[in-house]
Amino acid sequence: QLQVQESGPGLVKPSETLSLTCTVSDGSISSTSYYWGWIRQPPGKGLEWIGSIYYSGSTYYNPSLKSRVTMSVDTSKNQFSLKVTSVTAADTAVYFCARGADYGSGSYDALNIWGQGTMVTVSS
Amino acid sequence: EIVLTQSPGTLSLSPGERATLSCKASQSVSSNYLAWYQQKPGQAPRLLIHGASSRATGIPDRFSGSGSGTDFTLTISRLEPEDSAVYYCQQFFTSPWTFGQGTKVEIK
């Protein structure tokens, strides 16, 4: 069963860049049948979709974060990554990576495989 | 942005009872792009229902989803103690994809 696992620093200083990686195991990131996503959850709050990426590199970002977010794929490492620039305390959250199915022709499905999440705190 | 409003905020029921959770969208959502997730403390969300009414792999049949347009429902027919969790609906029909604020189900 394919798994995804987030990794990265747990503490980031205000105004700096948050960088996380999601490693895909027991499966390949290089498939047109799937898309990959990042979601975050501030402590005690709900879920927020950050964006999605395909192995081809096509990206879709939440407009509320678009100016600060970059996602990328490294097929050689079977990983995809998230960068959020100019972070503030409001970016403190558990960050999840996940996978959903893409059926082609603009049809796709929900996020059905999730990582356990990684807590990122923005503080000096 | 499509706003999803879930109700009630908290549901407190006994084992064996039926739970009905509501998710109302501010605009019409294609049923194909409406999902429900279960999240327990300290865990990642788990996909329960996709396409508004299709159970994900391995999900017990006591979980069912229904609805269309702007009104969707998650029903847990006979609550088990392990169903204690927060449940979220999500639309991925229109960007930005959005989640409801969640309904907490407590088992008495």
PDB file of C-alpha atoms in Angstrom:
ATOM      1  CA  GLN A   1       0.000   0.000   0.000  1.00  0.00           C
ATOM      2  CA  LEU A   2       1.419   3.342  -1.066  1.00  0.00           C
ATOM      3  CA  GLN A   3       2.363   5.668   1.769  1.00  0.00           C
ATOM      4  CA  VAL A   4       3.298   9.328   2.007  1.00  0.00           C
ATOM      5  CA  GLN A   5       5.387  10.913   4.746  1.00  0.00           C
ATOM      6  CA  GLU A   6       6.079  14.562   5.483  1.00  0.00           C
ATOM      7  CA  SER A   7       9.452  15.816   6.671  1.00  0.00           C
ATOM      8  CA  GLY A   8      11.055  19.152   7.417  1.00  0.00           C
ATOM      9  CA  PRO A   9      11.944  21.613  10.172  1.00  0.00           C
ATOM     10  CA  GLY A  10       9.528  21.859  13.046  1.00  0.00           C
ATOM     11  CA  LEU A  11      10.460  25.455  13.810  1.00  0.00           C
ATOM     12  CA  VAL A  12      10.720  28.351  11.371  1.00  0.00           C
ATOM     13  CA  LYS A  13      11.449  31.987  12.190  1.00  0.00           C
ATOM     14  CA  PRO A  14       9.016  34.733  11.166  1.00  0.00           C
ATOM     15  CA  SER A  15       9.663  36.166   7.684  1.00  0.00           C
ATOM     16  CA  GLU A  16      11.659  33.088   6.677  1.00  0.00           C
ATOM     17  CA  THR A  17      10.691  30.276   4.302  1.00  0.00           C
ATOM     18  CA  LEU A  18       8.953  27.088   5.399  1.00  0.00           C
ATOM     19  CA  SER A  19      10.140  24.074   3.400  1.00  0.00           C
ATOM     20  CA  LEU A  20       8.601  20.612   3.606  1.00  0.00           C
ATOM     21  CA  THR A  21       9.063  17.427   1.632  1.00  0.00           C
ATOM     22  CA  CYS A  22       6.663  14.549   1.126  1.00  0.00           C
ATOM     23  CA  THR A  23       8.233  11.189   0.350  1.00  0.00           C
ATOM     24  CA  VAL A  24       6.183   8.604  -1.521  1.00  0.00           C
ATOM     25  CA  SER A  25       6.931   4.973  -0.675  1.00  0.00           C
ATOM     26  CA  ASP A  26       5.696   1.646  -2.041  1.00  0.00           C
ATOM     27  CA  GLY A  27       4.543   3.389  -5.190  1.00  0.00           C
ATOM     28  CA  SER A  28       5.600   5.846  -7.864  1.00  0.00           C
ATOM     29  CA  ILE A  29       4.955   9.555  -7.965  1.00  0.00           C
ATOM     30  CA  SER A  30       5.317   9.410 -11.750  1.00  0.00           C
ATOM     31  CA  SER A  31       1.800   8.447 -12.704  1.00  0.00           C
ATOM     32  CA  THR A  32      -0.810  10.370 -14.616  1.00  0.00           C
ATOM     33  CA  SER A  33      -3.435   8.604 -12.522  1.00  0.00           C
ATOM     34  CA  TYR A  34      -2.803  10.631  -9.397  1.00  0.00           C
ATOM     35  CA  TYR A  35      -2.351  14.133  -8.057  1.00  0.00           C
ATOM     36  CA  TRP A  36      -0.587  15.151  -4.881  1.00  0.00           C
ATOM     37  CA  GLY A  37      -1.710  17.724  -2.361  1.00  0.00           C
ATOM     38  CA  TRP A  38      -0.775  19.756   0.683  1.00  0.00           C
ATOM     39  CA  ILE A  39      -3.293  20.579   3.413  1.00  0.00           C
ATOM     40  CA  ARG A  40      -2.698  22.291   6.740  1.00  0.00           C
ATOM     41  CA  GLN A  41      -4.474  22.498  10.078  1.00  0.00           C
ATOM     42  CA  PRO A  42      -3.722  25.196  12.671  1.00  0.00           C
ATOM     43  CA  PRO A  43      -3.812  23.946  16.255  1.00  0.00           C
ATOM     44  CA  GLY A  44      -7.382  23.270  17.326  1.00  0.00           C
ATOM     45  CA  LYS A  45      -8.803  24.441  14.009  1.00  0.00           C
ATOM     46  CA  GLY A  46     -10.075  23.029  10.727  1.00  0.00           C
ATOM     47  CA  LEU A  47      -8.457  21.963   7.485  1.00  0.00           C
ATOM     48  CA  GLU A  48      -7.182  24.287   4.762  1.00  0.00           C
ATOM     49  CA  TRP A  49      -6.222  23.152   1.258  1.00  0.00           C
ATOM     50  CA  ILE A  50      -2.902  24.705   0.254  1.00  0.00           C
ATOM     51  CA  GLY A  51      -2.602  23.328  -3.254  1.00  0.00           C
ATOM     52  CA  SER A  52      -2.113  20.355  -5.553  1.00  0.00           C
ATOM     53  CA  ILE A  53       0.539  19.214  -7.984  1.00  0.00           C
ATOM     54  CA  TYR A  54       0.860  16.619 -10.728  1.00  0.00           C
ATOM     55  CA  TYR A  55       4.055  14.699 -11.501  1.00  0.00           C
ATOM     56  CA  SER A  56       4.251  16.719 -14.702  1.00  0.00           C
ATOM     57  CA  GLY A  57       4.733  19.784 -12.529  1.00  0.00           C
ATOM     58  CA  SER A  58       1.309  21.350 -13.102  1.00  0.00           C
ATOM     59  CA  THR A  59       0.209  23.158  -9.966  1.00  0.00           C
ATOM     60  CA  TYR A  60      -3.001  24.535  -8.488  1.00  0.00           C
ATOM     61  CA  TYR A  61      -2.754  26.819  -5.480  1.00  0.00           C
ATOM     62  CA  ASN A  62      -5.219  28.253  -2.992  1.00  0.00           C
ATOM     63  CA  PRO A  63      -5.546  31.912  -4.050  1.00  0.00           C
ATOM     64  CA  SER A  64      -5.246  32.974  -0.416  1.00  0.00           C
ATOM     65  CA  LEU A  65      -1.692  31.599  -0.335  1.00  0.00           C
ATOM     66  CA  LYS A  66      -0.722  31.696  -3.991  1.00  0.00           C
ATOM     67  CA  SER A  67       1.682  34.621  -3.708  1.00  0.00           C
ATOM     68  CA  ARG A  68       3.742  32.803  -1.075  1.00  0.00           C
ATOM     69  CA  VAL A  69       3.479  29.134  -2.084  1.00  0.00           C
ATOM     70  CA  THR A  70       5.563  27.042  -4.457  1.00  0.00           C
ATOM     71  CA  MET A  71       5.173  23.301  -5.008  1.00  0.00           C
ATOM     72  CA  SER A  72       7.510  21.071  -6.958  1.00  0.00           C
ATOM     73  CA  VAL A  73       8.060  17.420  -7.812  1.00  0.00           C
ATOM     74  CA  ASP A  74      11.317  15.452  -7.839  1.00  0.00           C
ATOM     75  CA  THR A  75      10.571  12.236  -9.667  1.00  0.00           C
ATOM     76  CA  SER A  76      14.124  10.937  -9.176  1.00  0.00           C
ATOM     77  CA  LYS A  77      13.590  10.975  -5.416  1.00  0.00           C
ATOM     78  CA  ASN A  78       9.877  10.095  -5.538  1.00  0.00           C
ATOM     79  CA  GLN A  79       9.152  13.251  -3.569  1.00  0.00           C
ATOM     80  CA  PHE A  80       7.169  16.440  -3.823  1.00  0.00           C
ATOM     81  CA  SER A  81       7.787  19.620  -1.902  1.00  0.00           C
ATOM     82  CA  LEU A  82       6.165  22.708  -0.461  1.00  0.00           C
ATOM     83  CA  LYS A  83       7.678  26.124   0.147  1.00  0.00           C
ATOM     84  CA  VAL A  84       5.880  28.953   1.906  1.00  0.00           C
ATOM     85  CA  THR A  85       7.699  32.270   2.005  1.00  0.00           C
ATOM     86  CA  SER A  86       7.464  35.165   4.460  1.00  0.00           C
ATOM     87  CA  VAL A  87       5.868  33.058   7.169  1.00  0.00           C
ATOM     88  CA  THR A  88       4.091  34.495  10.191  1.00  0.00           C
ATOM     89  CA  ALA A  89       2.552  32.963  13.300  1.00  0.00           C
ATOM     90  CA  ALA A  90      -0.592  32.375  11.237  1.00  0.00           C
ATOM     91  CA  ASP A  91       1.304  29.722   9.284  1.00  0.00           C
ATOM     92  CA  THR A  92       1.780  27.638  12.432  1.00  0.00           C
ATOM     93  CA  ALA A  93      -0.019  24.370  11.706  1.00  0.00           C
ATOM     94  CA  VAL A  94       0.173  20.656  11.141  1.00  0.00           C
ATOM     95  CA  TYR A  95       0.995  20.183   7.477  1.00  0.00           C
ATOM     96  CA  PHE A  96      -0.291  17.095   5.694  1.00  0.00           C
ATOM     97  CA  CYS A  97       0.619  15.712   2.311  1.00  0.00           C
ATOM     98  CA  ALA A  98      -1.844  13.471   0.518  1.00  0.00           C
ATOM     99  CA  ARG A  99      -2.723  11.703  -2.749  1.00  0.00           C
ATOM    100  CA  GLY A 100      -5.858  11.664  -4.832  1.00  0.00           C
ATOM    101  CA  ALA A 101      -6.859   9.880  -7.992  1.00  0.00           C
ATOM    102  CA  ASP A 102      -7.068  11.584 -11.362  1.00  0.00           C
ATOM    103  CA  TYR A 103      -9.250   9.912 -13.987  1.00  0.00           C
ATOM    104  CA  GLY A 104      -8.359  12.241 -16.825  1.00  0.00           C
ATOM    105  CA  SER A 105     -10.596  14.536 -18.885  1.00  0.00           C
ATOM    106  CA  GLY A 106     -10.953  16.864 -15.921  1.00  0.00           C
ATOM    107  CA  SER A 107     -12.293  14.182 -13.608  1.00  0.00           C
ATOM    108  CA  TYR A 108     -10.611  13.417 -10.323  1.00  0.00           C
ATOM    109  CA  ASP A 109     -11.369  12.129  -6.850  1.00  0.00           C
ATOM    110  CA  ALA A 110     -10.873  12.951  -3.181  1.00  0.00           C
ATOM    111  CA  LEU A 111      -7.660  12.680  -1.189  1.00  0.00           C
ATOM    112  CA  ASN A 112      -7.594   9.079  -0.051  1.00  0.00           C
ATOM    113  CA  ILE A 113      -4.028   8.562   1.191  1.00  0.00           C
ATOM    114  CA  TRP A 114      -2.683  10.963   3.812  1.00  0.00           C
ATOM    115  CA  GLY A 115       0.577  11.315   5.676  1.00  0.00           C
ATOM    116  CA  GLN A 116       0.542  11.503   9.455  1.00  0.00           C
ATOM    117  CA  GLY A 117       1.312  15.219   9.326  1.00  0.00           C
ATOM    118  CA  THR A 118       4.164  17.319  10.611  1.00  0.00           C
ATOM    119  CA  MET A 119       3.837  20.210  13.043  1.00  0.00           C
ATOM    120  CA  VAL A 120       5.488  23.467  11.983  1.00  0.00           C
ATOM    121  CA  THR A 121       5.735  26.309  14.460  1.00  0.00           C
ATOM    122  CA  VAL A 122       6.597  29.825  13.362  1.00  0.00           C
ATOM    123  CA  SER A 123       8.371  31.579  16.193  1.00  0.00           C
ATOM    124  CA  SER A 124      11.515  33.539  16.863  1.00  0.00           C
TER     125      SER A 124
ATOM    126  CA  GLU B   1     -15.067  30.601  -2.802  1.00  0.00           C
ATOM    127  CA  ILE B   2     -17.592  27.916  -1.855  1.00  0.00           C
ATOM    128  CA  VAL B   3     -18.284  28.014   1.869  1.00  0.00           C
ATOM    129  CA  LEU B   4     -19.307  24.730   3.476  1.00  0.00           C
ATOM    130  CA  THR B   5     -21.307  25.046   6.692  1.00  0.00           C
ATOM    131  CA  GLN B   6     -21.577  21.951   8.855  1.00  0.00           C
ATOM    132  CA  SER B   7     -24.127  21.344  11.553  1.00  0.00           C
ATOM    133  CA  PRO B   8     -24.450  20.656  14.333  1.00  0.00           C
ATOM    134  CA  GLY B   9     -21.141  21.743  15.806  1.00  0.00           C
ATOM    135  CA  THR B  10     -21.213  18.896  18.299  1.00  0.00           C
ATOM    136  CA  LEU B  11     -23.312  15.764  18.418  1.00  0.00           C
ATOM    137  CA  SER B  12     -23.478  13.740  21.625  1.00  0.00           C
ATOM    138  CA  LEU B  13     -25.129  10.343  21.239  1.00  0.00           C
ATOM    139  CA  SER B  14     -25.088   6.871  22.739  1.00  0.00           C
ATOM    140  CA  PRO B  15     -23.698   3.722  21.126  1.00  0.00           C
ATOM    141  CA  GLY B  16     -26.187   2.196  18.730  1.00  0.00           C
ATOM    142  CA  GLU B  17     -27.891   5.522  17.983  1.00  0.00           C
ATOM    143  CA  ARG B  18     -28.060   7.140  14.573  1.00  0.00           C
ATOM    144  CA  ALA B  19     -25.989  10.235  13.790  1.00  0.00           C
ATOM    145  CA  THR B  20     -26.973  12.657  11.050  1.00  0.00           C
ATOM    146  CA  LEU B  21     -24.424  15.279  10.016  1.00  0.00           C
ATOM    147  CA  SER B  22     -25.237  18.116   7.628  1.00  0.00           C
ATOM    148  CA  CYS B  23     -23.042  19.968   5.152  1.00  0.00           C
ATOM    149  CA  LYS B  24     -24.535  22.937   3.295  1.00  0.00           C
ATOM    150  CA  ALA B  25     -22.700  24.629   0.450  1.00  0.00           C
ATOM    151  CA  SER B  26     -22.957  28.314  -0.442  1.00  0.00           C
ATOM    152  CA  GLN B  27     -23.104  27.322  -4.133  1.00  0.00           C
ATOM    153  CA  SER B  28     -24.051  24.160  -5.941  1.00  0.00           C
ATOM    154  CA  VAL B  29     -21.409  21.421  -5.853  1.00  0.00           C
ATOM    155  CA  SER B  30     -21.260  18.504  -8.251  1.00  0.00           C
ATOM    156  CA  SER B  31     -21.847  15.362  -6.218  1.00  0.00           C
ATOM    157  CA  ASN B  32     -18.756  13.818  -7.802  1.00  0.00           C
ATOM    158  CA  TYR B  33     -16.660  16.367  -5.938  1.00  0.00           C
ATOM    159  CA  LEU B  34     -18.032  16.145  -2.411  1.00  0.00           C
ATOM    160  CA  ALA B  35     -16.228  14.059   0.206  1.00  0.00           C
ATOM    161  CA  TRP B  36     -16.428  13.305   3.910  1.00  0.00           C
ATOM    162  CA  TYR B  37     -13.469  12.681   6.185  1.00  0.00           C
ATOM    163  CA  GLN B  38     -13.114  11.410   9.746  1.00  0.00           C
ATOM    164  CA  GLN B  39     -10.348  12.777  11.960  1.00  0.00           C
ATOM    165  CA  LYS B  40      -9.433  11.450  15.376  1.00  0.00           C
ATOM    166  CA  PRO B  41      -7.168  13.396  17.757  1.00  0.00           C
ATOM    167  CA  GLY B  42      -3.547  13.387  16.682  1.00  0.00           C
ATOM    168  CA  GLN B  43      -4.327  11.584  13.433  1.00  0.00           C
ATOM    169  CA  ALA B  44      -4.619  12.508   9.794  1.00  0.00           C
ATOM    170  CA  PRO B  45      -8.047  12.744   8.218  1.00  0.00           C
ATOM    171  CA  ARG B  46      -9.355   9.483   6.771  1.00  0.00           C
ATOM    172  CA  LEU B  47     -11.508   9.447   3.667  1.00  0.00           C
ATOM    173  CA  LEU B  48     -14.936   7.980   4.431  1.00  0.00           C
ATOM    174  CA  ILE B  49     -17.135   8.986   1.516  1.00  0.00           C
ATOM    175  CA  HIS B  50     -16.346  10.262  -1.979  1.00  0.00           C
ATOM    176  CA  GLY B  51     -18.682  11.217  -4.769  1.00  0.00           C
ATOM    177  CA  ALA B  52     -21.139  12.244  -2.036  1.00  0.00           C
ATOM    178  CA  SER B  53     -22.340   8.662  -1.502  1.00  0.00           C
ATOM    179  CA  SER B  54     -19.594   6.134  -2.285  1.00  0.00           C
ATOM    180  CA  ARG B  55     -17.827   4.548   0.640  1.00  0.00           C
ATOM    181  CA  ALA B  56     -14.056   4.536   0.449  1.00  0.00           C
ATOM    182  CA  THR B  57     -12.190   1.247   0.628  1.00  0.00           C
ATOM    183  CA  GLY B  58     -12.517  -0.462   3.996  1.00  0.00           C
ATOM    184  CA  ILE B  59     -15.169   1.866   5.396  1.00  0.00           C
ATOM    185  CA  PRO B  60     -17.925   0.044   7.333  1.00  0.00           C
ATOM    186  CA  ASP B  61     -21.393   0.098   5.805  1.00  0.00           C
ATOM    187  CA  ARG B  62     -22.812   1.914   8.823  1.00  0.00           C
ATOM    188  CA  PHE B  63     -21.391   5.055   7.180  1.00  0.00           C
ATOM    189  CA  SER B  64     -23.433   6.455   4.307  1.00  0.00           C
ATOM    190  CA  GLY B  65     -23.540   9.698   2.387  1.00  0.00           C
ATOM    191  CA  SER B  66     -26.311  11.374   0.454  1.00  0.00           C
ATOM    192  CA  GLY B  67     -27.346  14.665  -1.054  1.00  0.00           C
ATOM    193  CA  SER B  68     -26.881  16.857  -4.056  1.00  0.00           C
ATOM    194  CA  GLY B  69     -26.605  20.484  -5.076  1.00  0.00           C
ATOM    195  CA  THR B  70     -26.051  22.435  -1.888  1.00  0.00           C
ATOM    196  CA  ASP B  71     -27.232  19.968   0.759  1.00  0.00           C
ATOM    197  CA  PHE B  72     -25.271  16.889   1.746  1.00  0.00           C
ATOM    198  CA  THR B  73     -25.585  14.466   4.660  1.00  0.00           C
ATOM    199  CA  LEU B  74     -23.359  11.939   6.362  1.00  0.00           C
ATOM    200  CA  THR B  75     -25.221   9.297   8.339  1.00  0.00           C
ATOM    201  CA  ILE B  76     -23.751   6.873  10.825  1.00  0.00           C
ATOM    202  CA  SER B  77     -26.502   4.327  11.268  1.00  0.00           C
ATOM    203  CA  ARG B  78     -25.404   2.647  14.491  1.00  0.00           C
ATOM    204  CA  LEU B  79     -22.748   4.489  16.435  1.00  0.00           C
ATOM    205  CA  GLU B  80     -19.791   2.568  17.768  1.00  0.00           C
ATOM    206  CA  PRO B  81     -17.423   3.923  20.453  1.00  0.00           C
ATOM    207  CA  GLU B  82     -14.635   4.192  17.848  1.00  0.00           C
ATOM    208  CA  ASP B  83     -16.742   6.637  15.807  1.00  0.00           C
ATOM    209  CA  SER B  84     -15.883   9.391  18.262  1.00  0.00           C
ATOM    210  CA  ALA B  85     -14.138  11.933  16.030  1.00  0.00           C
ATOM    211  CA  VAL B  86     -14.475  15.154  14.085  1.00  0.00           C
ATOM    212  CA  TYR B  87     -16.071  14.813  10.666  1.00  0.00           C
ATOM    213  CA  TYR B  88     -15.341  17.186   7.791  1.00  0.00           C
ATOM    214  CA  CYS B  89     -16.994  17.628   4.441  1.00  0.00           C
ATOM    215  CA  GLN B  90     -14.913  18.891   1.525  1.00  0.00           C
ATOM    216  CA  GLN B  91     -15.694  20.181  -1.931  1.00  0.00           C
ATOM    217  CA  PHE B  92     -13.110  19.897  -4.688  1.00  0.00           C
ATOM    218  CA  PHE B  93     -15.389  21.086  -7.458  1.00  0.00           C
ATOM    219  CA  THR B  94     -14.235  24.682  -7.548  1.00  0.00           C
ATOM    220  CA  SER B  95     -10.946  26.246  -6.578  1.00  0.00           C
ATOM    221  CA  PRO B  96     -10.131  26.914  -3.854  1.00  0.00           C
ATOM    222  CA  TRP B  97     -11.057  23.504  -2.533  1.00  0.00           C
ATOM    223  CA  THR B  98     -12.684  24.040   0.820  1.00  0.00           C
ATOM    224  CA  PHE B  99     -13.576  22.115   3.953  1.00  0.00           C
ATOM    225  CA  GLY B 100     -16.421  22.606   6.357  1.00  0.00           C
ATOM    226  CA  GLN B 101     -15.554  23.622   9.897  1.00  0.00           C
ATOM    227  CA  GLY B 102     -16.263  20.128  11.185  1.00  0.00           C
ATOM    228  CA  THR B 103     -18.800  18.332  13.362  1.00  0.00           C
ATOM    229  CA  LYS B 104     -17.565  16.708  16.542  1.00  0.00           C
ATOM    230  CA  VAL B 105     -19.283  13.417  17.376  1.00  0.00           C
ATOM    231  CA  GLU B 106     -19.099  12.401  20.991  1.00  0.00           C
ATOM    232  CA  ILE B 107     -20.140   8.994  22.229  1.00  0.00           C
ATOM    233  CA  LYS B 108     -21.825   9.049  25.637  1.00  0.00           C
TER     234      LYS B 108
END
